[in-house]
């Protein structure tokens, strides 16, 4: 007699808070609209300093962070998380920067960086990465969201 495996269970996006850190208001709006439309709760920050301040009063489950931002850029923000409770949060880096292999390797040394997504954003790729990291699955009523280059 074989043992039956327990079915894989997924959490609900509505139970997960995602912190979006990007200085470009259009990108923030796009990400907020797409992730919110997929059922996630969203918190916005304009740079690393703003994100650090929001981390003092909010407990997101995942961070989406741009690298190139004024005041405190993404790399400095990632470094500032180390040694704090937020240093364990998974981070998906969303960047338009053309990064060489050594820079990517350096950023991947940050223990919480789990994925890189290039701009222009392929929203289906980003949402799949977010669901994977958070152990959620799209709701059947969530609209299909596509990036400009997915059309």
Coordinates of C-alpha atoms in Angstrom, one line a residue:
X1 CA 0.0 0.0 0.0
X2 CA 1.5 3.3 -1.0
X3 CA 1.3 6.5 1.0
X4 CA -0.6 9.3 -0.5
X5 CA 1.2 12.6 -0.7
X6 CA -0.5 15.6 0.9
X7 CA -1.7 18.0 -1.7
X8 CA 0.4 21.1 -2.0
X9 CA -1.2 24.1 -0.4
X10 CA -0.8 27.7 -1.4
X11 CA -1.4 30.9 0.6
X12 CA -3.6 33.7 -0.6
X13 CA -2.1 36.8 -2.2
X14 CA -4.5 38.8 0.0
X15 CA -2.4 37.7 3.0
X16 CA 0.9 39.0 1.6
X17 CA 2.3 42.5 1.7
X18 CA 4.8 43.5 -1.0
X19 CA 7.1 46.6 -0.5
X20 CA 7.8 48.2 -3.9
X21 CA 10.9 50.5 -3.9
X22 CA 11.4 52.5 -7.1
X23 CA 12.0 56.2 -7.7
X24 CA 10.0 56.2 -11.0
X25 CA 6.3 57.0 -10.3
X26 CA 5.2 55.2 -13.5
X27 CA 7.0 52.0 -12.6
X28 CA 5.6 52.2 -9.0
X29 CA 2.1 52.7 -10.4
X30 CA 2.5 49.8 -12.8
X31 CA 3.7 47.5 -10.1
X32 CA 1.1 48.6 -7.7
X33 CA -1.7 48.1 -10.2
X34 CA -0.4 44.7 -11.3
X35 CA 0.3 43.3 -7.9
X36 CA -2.8 44.8 -6.4
X37 CA -4.8 43.4 -9.3
X38 CA -3.3 40.0 -8.5
X39 CA -4.6 40.3 -5.0
X40 CA -1.5 41.3 -3.1
X41 CA -1.4 44.1 -0.5
X42 CA 1.2 46.8 -1.7
X43 CA 3.3 49.3 0.1
X44 CA 5.2 51.9 -1.9
X45 CA 8.6 53.6 -1.3
X46 CA 10.5 56.1 -3.5
X47 CA 14.0 55.1 -2.5
X48 CA 16.0 53.1 0.1
X49 CA 15.7 55.7 2.8
X50 CA 11.9 55.8 2.4
X51 CA 11.8 52.0 2.4
X52 CA 13.9 51.7 5.5
X53 CA 11.5 54.1 7.3
X54 CA 8.5 52.1 6.2
X55 CA 10.1 48.8 7.4
X56 CA 10.1 50.2 10.9
X57 CA 6.3 50.2 11.0
X58 CA 5.3 47.5 8.4
X59 CA 6.2 43.9 8.0
X60 CA 6.2 43.0 4.3
X61 CA 6.7 39.5 3.1
X62 CA 8.7 40.5 0.0
X63 CA 10.5 43.5 -1.4
X64 CA 10.7 44.6 -5.0
X65 CA 13.6 47.0 -5.3
X66 CA 15.1 49.0 -8.2
X67 CA 18.9 49.5 -8.1
X68 CA 19.3 53.0 -9.5
X69 CA 17.6 55.5 -7.2
X70 CA 18.5 58.9 -5.7
X71 CA 19.2 59.4 -2.0
X72 CA 19.9 55.8 -1.3
X73 CA 20.1 53.4 -4.2
X74 CA 19.0 49.7 -4.3
X75 CA 22.4 48.3 -3.6
X76 CA 23.0 50.5 -0.5
X77 CA 19.4 49.7 0.6
X78 CA 20.1 45.9 0.3
X79 CA 23.3 46.4 2.3
X80 CA 21.5 48.3 5.0
X81 CA 19.0 45.4 5.5
X82 CA 21.8 43.0 6.5
X83 CA 21.9 42.3 10.2
X84 CA 18.3 43.5 10.7
X85 CA 15.0 41.4 10.8
X86 CA 14.3 42.7 7.3
X87 CA 17.5 41.2 6.1
X88 CA 15.7 37.8 5.9
X89 CA 13.0 39.1 3.6
X90 CA 13.2 37.9 0.0
X91 CA 14.2 40.6 -2.5
X92 CA 13.4 40.7 -6.2
X93 CA 15.7 43.2 -7.9
X94 CA 13.9 45.0 -10.7
X95 CA 16.3 47.1 -12.8
X96 CA 16.8 48.7 -16.2
X97 CA 20.5 48.7 -15.6
X98 CA 22.7 46.7 -17.8
X99 CA 24.7 44.7 -15.3
X100 CA 27.9 42.8 -16.0
X101 CA 28.5 39.4 -14.5
X102 CA 30.7 40.6 -11.7
X103 CA 28.1 43.1 -10.5
X104 CA 25.3 40.5 -10.6
X105 CA 27.5 38.1 -8.7
X106 CA 28.2 40.8 -6.1
X107 CA 24.5 41.6 -5.7
X108 CA 23.6 37.9 -5.5
X109 CA 26.0 37.7 -2.5
X110 CA 23.3 39.5 -0.5
X111 CA 21.6 36.5 1.1
X112 CA 18.1 37.8 0.5
X113 CA 18.3 38.6 -3.2
X114 CA 16.3 35.8 -4.9
X115 CA 15.6 37.0 -8.4
X116 CA 16.5 39.6 -11.0
X117 CA 13.8 41.1 -13.3
X118 CA 14.8 43.4 -16.1
X119 CA 12.9 46.5 -17.3
X120 CA 10.9 46.6 -19.4
X121 CA 9.0 44.4 -17.0
X122 CA 7.4 41.2 -18.3
X123 CA 4.6 41.2 -15.8
X124 CA 3.8 37.6 -16.2
X125 CA 7.4 36.7 -15.3
X126 CA 7.4 39.1 -12.3
X127 CA 4.1 37.8 -11.0
X128 CA 5.3 34.2 -11.4
X129 CA 8.4 35.0 -9.4
X130 CA 6.4 36.8 -6.6
X131 CA 4.0 33.9 -6.3
X132 CA 6.9 31.4 -6.2
X133 CA 8.7 33.3 -3.5
X134 CA 5.6 33.8 -1.4
X135 CA 4.1 30.4 -1.9
X136 CA 0.9 31.8 -3.3
X137 CA -1.0 31.1 -6.4
X138 CA -3.1 33.3 -8.7
X139 CA -6.7 33.4 -7.9
X140 CA -9.0 32.3 -10.7
X141 CA -10.6 35.7 -10.7
X142 CA -7.4 37.7 -11.0
X143 CA -7.1 39.4 -14.4
X144 CA -4.2 38.3 -16.7
X145 CA -1.7 41.1 -16.5
X146 CA 0.8 41.6 -19.3
X147 CA 3.8 44.0 -19.7
X148 CA 4.2 46.1 -22.8
X149 CA 6.6 43.5 -24.3
X150 CA 4.1 40.6 -23.6
X151 CA 1.6 41.9 -26.1

